[in-house]
mmCIF file of C-alpha atoms in Angstrom:
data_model
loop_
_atom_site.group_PDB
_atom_site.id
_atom_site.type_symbol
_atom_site.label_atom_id
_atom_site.label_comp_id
_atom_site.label_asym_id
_atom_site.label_seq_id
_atom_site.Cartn_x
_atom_site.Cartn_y
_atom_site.Cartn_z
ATOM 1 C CA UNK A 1 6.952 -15.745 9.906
ATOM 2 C CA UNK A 2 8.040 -15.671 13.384
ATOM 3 C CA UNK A 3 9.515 -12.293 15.168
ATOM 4 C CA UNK A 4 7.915 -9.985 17.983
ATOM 5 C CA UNK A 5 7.279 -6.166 17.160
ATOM 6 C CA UNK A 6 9.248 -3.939 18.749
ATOM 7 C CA UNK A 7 6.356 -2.242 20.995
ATOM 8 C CA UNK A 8 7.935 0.989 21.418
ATOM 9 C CA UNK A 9 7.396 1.016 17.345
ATOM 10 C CA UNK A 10 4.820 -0.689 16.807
ATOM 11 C CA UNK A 11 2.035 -0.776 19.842
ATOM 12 C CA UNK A 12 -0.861 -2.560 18.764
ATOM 13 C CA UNK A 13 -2.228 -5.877 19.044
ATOM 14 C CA UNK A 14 -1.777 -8.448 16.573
ATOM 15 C CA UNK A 15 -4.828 -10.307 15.491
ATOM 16 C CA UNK A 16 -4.995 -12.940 13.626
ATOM 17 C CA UNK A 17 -7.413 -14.510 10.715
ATOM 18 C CA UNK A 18 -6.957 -17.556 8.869
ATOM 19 C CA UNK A 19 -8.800 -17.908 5.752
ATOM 20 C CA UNK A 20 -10.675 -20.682 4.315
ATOM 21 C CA UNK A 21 -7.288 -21.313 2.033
ATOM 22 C CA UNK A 22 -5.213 -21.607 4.947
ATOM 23 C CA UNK A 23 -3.402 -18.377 4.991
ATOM 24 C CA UNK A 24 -3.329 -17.231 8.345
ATOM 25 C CA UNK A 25 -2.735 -13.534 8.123
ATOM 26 C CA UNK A 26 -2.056 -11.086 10.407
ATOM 27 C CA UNK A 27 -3.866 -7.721 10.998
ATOM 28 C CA UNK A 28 -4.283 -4.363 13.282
ATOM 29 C CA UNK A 29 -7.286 -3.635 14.061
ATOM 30 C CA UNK A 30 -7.485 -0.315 15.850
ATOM 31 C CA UNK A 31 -10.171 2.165 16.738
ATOM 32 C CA UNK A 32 -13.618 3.160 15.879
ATOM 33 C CA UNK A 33 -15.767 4.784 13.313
ATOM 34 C CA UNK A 34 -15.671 4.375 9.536
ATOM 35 C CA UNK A 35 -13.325 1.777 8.444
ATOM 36 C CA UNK A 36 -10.229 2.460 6.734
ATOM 37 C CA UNK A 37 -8.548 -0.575 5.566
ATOM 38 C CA UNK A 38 -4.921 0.513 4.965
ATOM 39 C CA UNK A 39 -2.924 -1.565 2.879
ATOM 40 C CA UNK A 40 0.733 -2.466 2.104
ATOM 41 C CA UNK A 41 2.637 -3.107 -0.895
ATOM 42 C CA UNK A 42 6.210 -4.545 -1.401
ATOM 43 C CA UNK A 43 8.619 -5.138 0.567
ATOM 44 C CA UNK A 44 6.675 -3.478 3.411
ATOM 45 C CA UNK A 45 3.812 -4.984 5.998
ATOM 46 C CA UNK A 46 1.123 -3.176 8.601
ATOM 47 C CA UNK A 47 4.148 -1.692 10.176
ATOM 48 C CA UNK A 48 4.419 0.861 7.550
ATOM 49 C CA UNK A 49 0.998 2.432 9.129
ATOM 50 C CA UNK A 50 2.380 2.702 12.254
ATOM 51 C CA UNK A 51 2.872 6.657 12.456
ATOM 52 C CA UNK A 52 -0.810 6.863 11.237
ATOM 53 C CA UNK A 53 -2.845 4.481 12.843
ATOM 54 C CA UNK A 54 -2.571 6.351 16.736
ATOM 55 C CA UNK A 55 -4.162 9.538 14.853
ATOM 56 C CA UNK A 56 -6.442 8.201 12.598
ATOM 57 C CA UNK A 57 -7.573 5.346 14.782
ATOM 58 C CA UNK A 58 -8.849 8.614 17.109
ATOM 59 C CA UNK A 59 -11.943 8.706 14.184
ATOM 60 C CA UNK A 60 -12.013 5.868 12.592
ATOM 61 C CA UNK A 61 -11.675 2.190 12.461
ATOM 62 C CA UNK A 62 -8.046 1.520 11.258
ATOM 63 C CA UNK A 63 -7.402 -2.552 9.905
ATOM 64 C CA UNK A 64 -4.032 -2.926 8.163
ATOM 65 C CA UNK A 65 -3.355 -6.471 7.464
ATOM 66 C CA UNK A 66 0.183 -7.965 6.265
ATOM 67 C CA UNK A 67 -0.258 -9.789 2.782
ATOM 68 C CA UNK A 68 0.435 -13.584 2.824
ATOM 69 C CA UNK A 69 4.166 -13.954 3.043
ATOM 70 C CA UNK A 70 5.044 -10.282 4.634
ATOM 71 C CA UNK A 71 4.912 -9.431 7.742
ATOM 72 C CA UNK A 72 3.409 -11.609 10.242
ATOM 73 C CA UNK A 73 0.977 -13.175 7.931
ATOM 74 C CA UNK A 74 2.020 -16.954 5.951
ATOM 75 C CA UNK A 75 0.601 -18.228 3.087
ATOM 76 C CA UNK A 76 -1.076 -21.265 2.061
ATOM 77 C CA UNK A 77 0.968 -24.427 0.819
ATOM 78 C CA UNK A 78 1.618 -23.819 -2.854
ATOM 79 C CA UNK A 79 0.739 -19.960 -2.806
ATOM 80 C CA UNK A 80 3.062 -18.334 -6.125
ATOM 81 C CA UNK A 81 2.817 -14.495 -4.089
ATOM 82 C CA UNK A 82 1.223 -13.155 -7.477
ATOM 83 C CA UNK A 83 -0.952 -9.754 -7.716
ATOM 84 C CA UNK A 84 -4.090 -11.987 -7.974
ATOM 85 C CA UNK A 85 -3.284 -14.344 -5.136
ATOM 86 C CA UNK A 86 -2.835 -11.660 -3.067
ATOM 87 C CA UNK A 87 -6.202 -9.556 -4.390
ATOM 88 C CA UNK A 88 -7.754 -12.646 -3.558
ATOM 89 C CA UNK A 89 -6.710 -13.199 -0.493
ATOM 90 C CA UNK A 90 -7.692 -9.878 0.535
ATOM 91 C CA UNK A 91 -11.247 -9.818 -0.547
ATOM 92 C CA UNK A 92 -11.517 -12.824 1.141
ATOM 93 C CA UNK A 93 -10.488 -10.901 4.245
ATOM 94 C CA UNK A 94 -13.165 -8.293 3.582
ATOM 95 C CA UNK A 95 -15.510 -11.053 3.448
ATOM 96 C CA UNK A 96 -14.125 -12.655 6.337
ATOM 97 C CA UNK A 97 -14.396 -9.338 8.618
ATOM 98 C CA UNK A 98 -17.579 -8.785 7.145
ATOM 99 C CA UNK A 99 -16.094 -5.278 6.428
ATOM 100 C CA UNK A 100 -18.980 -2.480 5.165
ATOM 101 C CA UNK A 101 -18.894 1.487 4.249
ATOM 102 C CA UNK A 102 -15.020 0.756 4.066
ATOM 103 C CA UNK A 103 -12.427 3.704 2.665
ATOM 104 C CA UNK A 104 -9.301 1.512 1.146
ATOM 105 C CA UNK A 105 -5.928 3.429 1.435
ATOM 106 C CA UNK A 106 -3.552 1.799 -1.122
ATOM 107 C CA UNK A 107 -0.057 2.529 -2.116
ATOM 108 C CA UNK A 108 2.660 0.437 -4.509
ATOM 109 C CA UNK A 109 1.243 -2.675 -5.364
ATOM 110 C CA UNK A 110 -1.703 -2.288 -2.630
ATOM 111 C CA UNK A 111 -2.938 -0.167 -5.435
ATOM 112 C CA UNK A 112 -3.865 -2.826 -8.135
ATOM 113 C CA UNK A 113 -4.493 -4.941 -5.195
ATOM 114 C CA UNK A 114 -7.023 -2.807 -3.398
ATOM 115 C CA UNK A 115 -8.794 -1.848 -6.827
ATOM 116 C CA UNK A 116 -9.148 -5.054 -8.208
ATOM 117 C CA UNK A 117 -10.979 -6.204 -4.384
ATOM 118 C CA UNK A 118 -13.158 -2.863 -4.836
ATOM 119 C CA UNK A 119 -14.042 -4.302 -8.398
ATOM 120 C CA UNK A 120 -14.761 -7.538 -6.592
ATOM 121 C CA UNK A 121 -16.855 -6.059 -3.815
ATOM 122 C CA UNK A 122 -18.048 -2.785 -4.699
ATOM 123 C CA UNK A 123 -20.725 -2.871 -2.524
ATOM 124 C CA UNK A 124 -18.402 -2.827 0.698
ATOM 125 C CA UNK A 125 -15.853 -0.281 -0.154
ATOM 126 C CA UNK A 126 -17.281 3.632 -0.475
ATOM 127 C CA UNK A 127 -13.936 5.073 -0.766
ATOM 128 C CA UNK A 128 -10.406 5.240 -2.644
ATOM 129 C CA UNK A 129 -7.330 6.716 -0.987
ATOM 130 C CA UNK A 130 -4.818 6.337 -3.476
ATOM 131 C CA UNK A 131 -1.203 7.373 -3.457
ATOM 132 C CA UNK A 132 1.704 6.546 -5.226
ATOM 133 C CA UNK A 133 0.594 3.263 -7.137
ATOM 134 C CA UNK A 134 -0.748 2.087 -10.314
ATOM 135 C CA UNK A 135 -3.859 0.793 -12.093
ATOM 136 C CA UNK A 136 -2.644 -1.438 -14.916
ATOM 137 C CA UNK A 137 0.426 -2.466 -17.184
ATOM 138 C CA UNK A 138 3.240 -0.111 -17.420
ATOM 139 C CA UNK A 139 4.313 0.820 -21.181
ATOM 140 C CA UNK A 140 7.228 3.460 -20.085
ATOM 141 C CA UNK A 141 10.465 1.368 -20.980
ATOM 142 C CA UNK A 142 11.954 2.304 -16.849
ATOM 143 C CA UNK A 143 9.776 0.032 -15.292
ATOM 144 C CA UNK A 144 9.787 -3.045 -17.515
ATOM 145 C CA UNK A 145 13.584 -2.828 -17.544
ATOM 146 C CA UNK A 146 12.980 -2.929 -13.641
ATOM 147 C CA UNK A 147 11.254 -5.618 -13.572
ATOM 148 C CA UNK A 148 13.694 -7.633 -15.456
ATOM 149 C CA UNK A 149 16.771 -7.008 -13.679
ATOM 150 C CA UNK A 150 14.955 -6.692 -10.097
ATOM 151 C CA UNK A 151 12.523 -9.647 -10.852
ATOM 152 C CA UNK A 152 15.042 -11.586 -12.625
ATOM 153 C CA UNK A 153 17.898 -13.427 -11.488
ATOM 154 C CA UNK A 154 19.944 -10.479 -10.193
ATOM 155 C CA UNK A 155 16.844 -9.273 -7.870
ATOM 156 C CA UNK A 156 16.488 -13.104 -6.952
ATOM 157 C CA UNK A 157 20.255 -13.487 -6.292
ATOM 158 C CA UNK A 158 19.941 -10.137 -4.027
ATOM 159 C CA UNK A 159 17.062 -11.169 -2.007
ATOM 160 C CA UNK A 160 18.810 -14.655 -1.142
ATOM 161 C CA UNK A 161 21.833 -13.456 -0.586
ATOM 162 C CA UNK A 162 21.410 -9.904 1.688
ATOM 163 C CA UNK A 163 17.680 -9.083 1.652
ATOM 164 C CA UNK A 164 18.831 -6.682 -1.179
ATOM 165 C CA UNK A 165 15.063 -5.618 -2.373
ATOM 166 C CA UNK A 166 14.141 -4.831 0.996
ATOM 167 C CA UNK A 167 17.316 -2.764 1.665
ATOM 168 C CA UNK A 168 17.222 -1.516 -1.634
ATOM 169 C CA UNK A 169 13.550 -0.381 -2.031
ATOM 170 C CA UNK A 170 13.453 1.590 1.699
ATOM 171 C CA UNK A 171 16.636 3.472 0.376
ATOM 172 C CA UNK A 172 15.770 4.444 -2.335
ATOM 173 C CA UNK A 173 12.158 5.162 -1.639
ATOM 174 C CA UNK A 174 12.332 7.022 2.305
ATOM 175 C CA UNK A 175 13.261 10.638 2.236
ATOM 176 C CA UNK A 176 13.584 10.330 6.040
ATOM 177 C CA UNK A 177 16.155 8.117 6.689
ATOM 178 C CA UNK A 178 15.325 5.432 8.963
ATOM 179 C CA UNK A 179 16.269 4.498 12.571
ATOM 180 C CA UNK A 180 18.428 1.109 12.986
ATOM 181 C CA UNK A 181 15.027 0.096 15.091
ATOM 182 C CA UNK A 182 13.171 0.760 11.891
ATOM 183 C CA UNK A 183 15.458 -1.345 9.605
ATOM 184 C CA UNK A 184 15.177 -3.870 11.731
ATOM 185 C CA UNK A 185 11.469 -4.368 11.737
ATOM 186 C CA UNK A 186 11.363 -3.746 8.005
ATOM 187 C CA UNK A 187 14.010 -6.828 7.744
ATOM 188 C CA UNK A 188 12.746 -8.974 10.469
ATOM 189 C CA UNK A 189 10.023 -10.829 8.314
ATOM 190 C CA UNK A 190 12.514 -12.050 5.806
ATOM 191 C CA UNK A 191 15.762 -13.135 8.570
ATOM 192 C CA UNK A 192 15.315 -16.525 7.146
ATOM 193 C CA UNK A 193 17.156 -16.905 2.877
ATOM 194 C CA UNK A 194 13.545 -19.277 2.541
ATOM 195 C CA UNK A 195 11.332 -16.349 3.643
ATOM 196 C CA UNK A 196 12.272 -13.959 0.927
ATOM 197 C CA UNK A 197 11.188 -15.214 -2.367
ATOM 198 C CA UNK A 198 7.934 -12.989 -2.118
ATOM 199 C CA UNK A 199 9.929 -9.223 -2.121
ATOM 200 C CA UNK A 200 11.326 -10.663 -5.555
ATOM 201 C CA UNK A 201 8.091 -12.061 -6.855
ATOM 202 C CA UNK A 202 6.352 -8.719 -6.792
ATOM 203 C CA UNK A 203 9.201 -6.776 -9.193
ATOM 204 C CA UNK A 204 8.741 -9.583 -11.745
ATOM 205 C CA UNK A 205 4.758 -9.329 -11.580
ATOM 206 C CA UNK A 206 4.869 -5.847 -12.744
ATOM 207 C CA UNK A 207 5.555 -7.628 -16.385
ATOM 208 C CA UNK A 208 4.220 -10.859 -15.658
ATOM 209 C CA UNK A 209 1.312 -9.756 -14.117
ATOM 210 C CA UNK A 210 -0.225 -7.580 -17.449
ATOM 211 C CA UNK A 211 -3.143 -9.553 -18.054
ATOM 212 C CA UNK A 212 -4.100 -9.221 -14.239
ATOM 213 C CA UNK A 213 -3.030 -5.220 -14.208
ATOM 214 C CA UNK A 214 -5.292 -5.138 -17.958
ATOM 215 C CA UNK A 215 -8.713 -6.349 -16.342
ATOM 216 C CA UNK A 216 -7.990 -4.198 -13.582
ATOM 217 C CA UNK A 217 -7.497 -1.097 -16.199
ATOM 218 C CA UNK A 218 -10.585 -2.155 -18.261
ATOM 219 C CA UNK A 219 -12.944 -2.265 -15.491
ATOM 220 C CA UNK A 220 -12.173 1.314 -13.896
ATOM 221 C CA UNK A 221 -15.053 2.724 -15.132
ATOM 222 C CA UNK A 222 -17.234 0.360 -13.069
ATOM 223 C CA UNK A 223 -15.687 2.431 -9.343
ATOM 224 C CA UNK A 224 -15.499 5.424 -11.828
ATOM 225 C CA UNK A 225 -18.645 7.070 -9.388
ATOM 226 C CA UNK A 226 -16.388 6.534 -5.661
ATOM 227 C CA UNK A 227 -15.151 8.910 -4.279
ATOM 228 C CA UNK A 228 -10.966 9.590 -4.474
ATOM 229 C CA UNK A 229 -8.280 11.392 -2.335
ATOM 230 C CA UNK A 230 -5.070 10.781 -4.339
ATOM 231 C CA UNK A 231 -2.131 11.523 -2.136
ATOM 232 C CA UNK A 232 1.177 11.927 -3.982
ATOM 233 C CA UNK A 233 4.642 11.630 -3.167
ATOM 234 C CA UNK A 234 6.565 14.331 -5.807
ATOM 235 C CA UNK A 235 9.754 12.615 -4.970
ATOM 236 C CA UNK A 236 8.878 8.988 -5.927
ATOM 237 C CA UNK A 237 11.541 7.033 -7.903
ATOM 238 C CA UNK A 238 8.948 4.572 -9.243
ATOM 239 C CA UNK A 239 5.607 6.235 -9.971
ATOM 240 C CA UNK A 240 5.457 9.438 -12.047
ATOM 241 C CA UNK A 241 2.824 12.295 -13.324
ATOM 242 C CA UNK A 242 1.809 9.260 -16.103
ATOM 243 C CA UNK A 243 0.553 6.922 -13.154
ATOM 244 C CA UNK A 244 -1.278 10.335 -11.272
ATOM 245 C CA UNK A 245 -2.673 11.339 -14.316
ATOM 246 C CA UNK A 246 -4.630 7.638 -14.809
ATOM 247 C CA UNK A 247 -6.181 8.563 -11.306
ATOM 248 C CA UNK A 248 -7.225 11.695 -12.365
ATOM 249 C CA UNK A 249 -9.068 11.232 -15.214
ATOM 250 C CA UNK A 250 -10.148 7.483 -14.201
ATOM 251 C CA UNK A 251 -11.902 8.857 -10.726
ATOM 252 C CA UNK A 252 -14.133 12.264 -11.502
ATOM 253 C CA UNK A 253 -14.918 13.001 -7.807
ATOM 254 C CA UNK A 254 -11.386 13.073 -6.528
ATOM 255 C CA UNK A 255 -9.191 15.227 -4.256
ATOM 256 C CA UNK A 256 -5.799 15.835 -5.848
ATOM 257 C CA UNK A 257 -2.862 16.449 -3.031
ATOM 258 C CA UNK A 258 0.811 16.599 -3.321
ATOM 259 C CA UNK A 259 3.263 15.539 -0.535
ATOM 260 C CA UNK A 260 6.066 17.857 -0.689
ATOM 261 C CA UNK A 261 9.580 15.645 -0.173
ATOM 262 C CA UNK A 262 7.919 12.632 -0.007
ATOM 263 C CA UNK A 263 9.172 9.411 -1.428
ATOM 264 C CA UNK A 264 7.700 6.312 -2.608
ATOM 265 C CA UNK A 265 6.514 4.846 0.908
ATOM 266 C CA UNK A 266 4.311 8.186 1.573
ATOM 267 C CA UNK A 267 3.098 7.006 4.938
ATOM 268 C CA UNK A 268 7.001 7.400 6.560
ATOM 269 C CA UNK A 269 7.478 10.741 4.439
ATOM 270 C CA UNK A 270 4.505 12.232 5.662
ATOM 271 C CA UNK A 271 2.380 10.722 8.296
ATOM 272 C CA UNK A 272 1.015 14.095 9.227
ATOM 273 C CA UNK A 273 -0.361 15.549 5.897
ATOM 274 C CA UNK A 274 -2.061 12.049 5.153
ATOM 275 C CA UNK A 275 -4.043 11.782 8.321
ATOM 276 C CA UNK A 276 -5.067 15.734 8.217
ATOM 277 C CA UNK A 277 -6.068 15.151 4.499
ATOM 278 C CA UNK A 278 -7.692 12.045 4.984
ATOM 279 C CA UNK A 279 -9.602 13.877 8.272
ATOM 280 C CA UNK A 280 -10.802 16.928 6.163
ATOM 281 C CA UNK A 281 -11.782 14.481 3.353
ATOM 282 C CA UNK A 282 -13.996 12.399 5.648
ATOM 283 C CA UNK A 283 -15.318 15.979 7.591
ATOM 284 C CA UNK A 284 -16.186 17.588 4.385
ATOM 285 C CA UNK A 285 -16.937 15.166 2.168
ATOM 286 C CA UNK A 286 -15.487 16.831 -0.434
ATOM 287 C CA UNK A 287 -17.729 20.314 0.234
ATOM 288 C CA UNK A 288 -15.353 22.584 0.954
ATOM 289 C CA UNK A 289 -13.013 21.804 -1.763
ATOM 290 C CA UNK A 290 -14.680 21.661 -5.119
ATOM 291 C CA UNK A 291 -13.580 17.954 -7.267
ATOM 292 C CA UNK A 292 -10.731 18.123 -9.267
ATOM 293 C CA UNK A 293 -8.847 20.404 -7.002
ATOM 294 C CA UNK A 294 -5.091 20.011 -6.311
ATOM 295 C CA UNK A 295 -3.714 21.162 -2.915
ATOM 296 C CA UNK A 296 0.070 20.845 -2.125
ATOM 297 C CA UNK A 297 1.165 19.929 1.203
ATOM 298 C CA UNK A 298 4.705 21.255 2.836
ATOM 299 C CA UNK A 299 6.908 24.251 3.449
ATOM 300 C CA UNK A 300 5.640 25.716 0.620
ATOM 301 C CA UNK A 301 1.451 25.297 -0.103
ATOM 302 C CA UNK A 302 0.032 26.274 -3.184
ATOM 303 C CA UNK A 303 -3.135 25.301 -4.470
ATOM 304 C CA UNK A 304 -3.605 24.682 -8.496
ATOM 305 C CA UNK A 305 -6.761 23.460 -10.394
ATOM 306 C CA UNK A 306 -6.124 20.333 -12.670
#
């Protein structure tokens, strides 16, 4: 991977770690305080953080890394960009960082990703912040039928041809629609046909990658104790009440919050109401609202008990 940030955008430095596999990846690292490790999912890298890192850097320690083959970051010779590669890769980054007391903020397939490194290293991550994602294999018929036409041959075709899953997903999953300067960033990782095998891998994993997304599901109850903030989207195409409701019941102690006219990638929808829920969460821990308690976020608040 090989393009320069736009800085107005995007004004952090890049740092860089390179594993003990060889992956060198790429991370923010931003701030002070209680580390929140803020990661991506598919087709997306760090730069999806970038309206939340200058507030929430202001408190707390704010590392976003790009997963091996997005962003900035490159794999290791022979890396297949599956679910577990990538879990692994990213606990080895905890390790590497030597990161402690962390909160993980996890969205699309950071979710299964940043639950299956809390399973691996439960004794450095204190906190879940979990929005619009999933926790193990998908029976509804929608998402299997996804990943065989966007996984498949069609979503490979797309990808090589006109970066179709990238253009696709951020249309389909921004409310907000984004700047030129913004499509370009969200491109500029996969210019090159050879580079974009990865946003393609990731659609075909949501199938491919049940026995992965099944340990991950079995061993819930393990985190069940941690603490939760789930922050969700109610316009997401992909992840519905079904996926919410697993979060629910599988984390007791959780705050329940809904993003009013937010899409799938929550942290361009609504910057704001994540950093001022993830503030309160972190000021109050959890006193001031009882667990189990939704709030809704938007033109409109209302407040319901689940």
């Amino acid at each position: 991977m090989s393009f320069r940030p736009d800085p107005e955008l995007f004004p952090f430095t890049s740092r860089w770690l390179t594993l003990a596999d060889g992956a060198r990846i790429h991370y923010v690292d931003e701030g002070s305080g209680p580390v929140l490790l803020l990661l991506h999912g598919n087709p997306a890298w760090s730069f999806l953080y970038r309206k939340i890192i200058p507030r929430l850097s202001r408190r707390f320690r704010c590392i976003a890394p790009d997963l091996p083959g997005f962003g900035l970051s490159t794999a290791r010779p022979g890396y297949s960009f599956t679910a577990r590669e990538q879990s692994e890769a990213i606990v080895a980054f905890i390790d590497a960082l030597d990161l402690r007391g962390a909160g993980v903020m996890m969205q699309d397939w950071g979710g299964p990703i940043g639950l299956a490194a809390t399973l691996a290293r439960p004794d450095r991550i204190d906190r879940l912040i979990i929005g619009n994602t999933f926790a193990g294999p998908f029976r509804r018929r929608g998402p299997r039928v996804f990943s065989a036409v966007m996984g498949g041959a069609a979503g490979r075709l797309a990808a090589w041809s006109f970066n179709g899953v990238v253009r696709w997903f951020f249309t389909a999953g921004v409310m907000n629609k984004l700047t030129r300067a913004e499509w370009a960033m969200y491109l500029a990782p996969f210019r090159q046909r050879d580079t974009r095998r990865p946003t393609a891998i990731f659609p075909q994993q949501l199938v491919a990658a049940d026995p992965f997304l099944s340990r991950i599901k079995a061993a819930l109850p393990e985190i069940a104790d941690k603490p939760a903030l789930i922050l969700w989207g109610d316009s997401d195409f992909a992840f519905k009440t079904a996926e919410r409701d697993q979060f629910r019941a599988a984390f007791p102690n959780h705050r329940d919050i809904t993003l009013r006219n937010a899409g799938h990638f929550i942290q361009e929808d609504a910057p704001g109401p994540i950093c001022e829920a993830i503030e309160a969460w972190y000021a109050d821990d959890l006193a001031i609202l009882p667990p189990n308690t939704a709030v809704t976020h938007g033109t409109n608040p209302e407040e319901t008990n689940v």
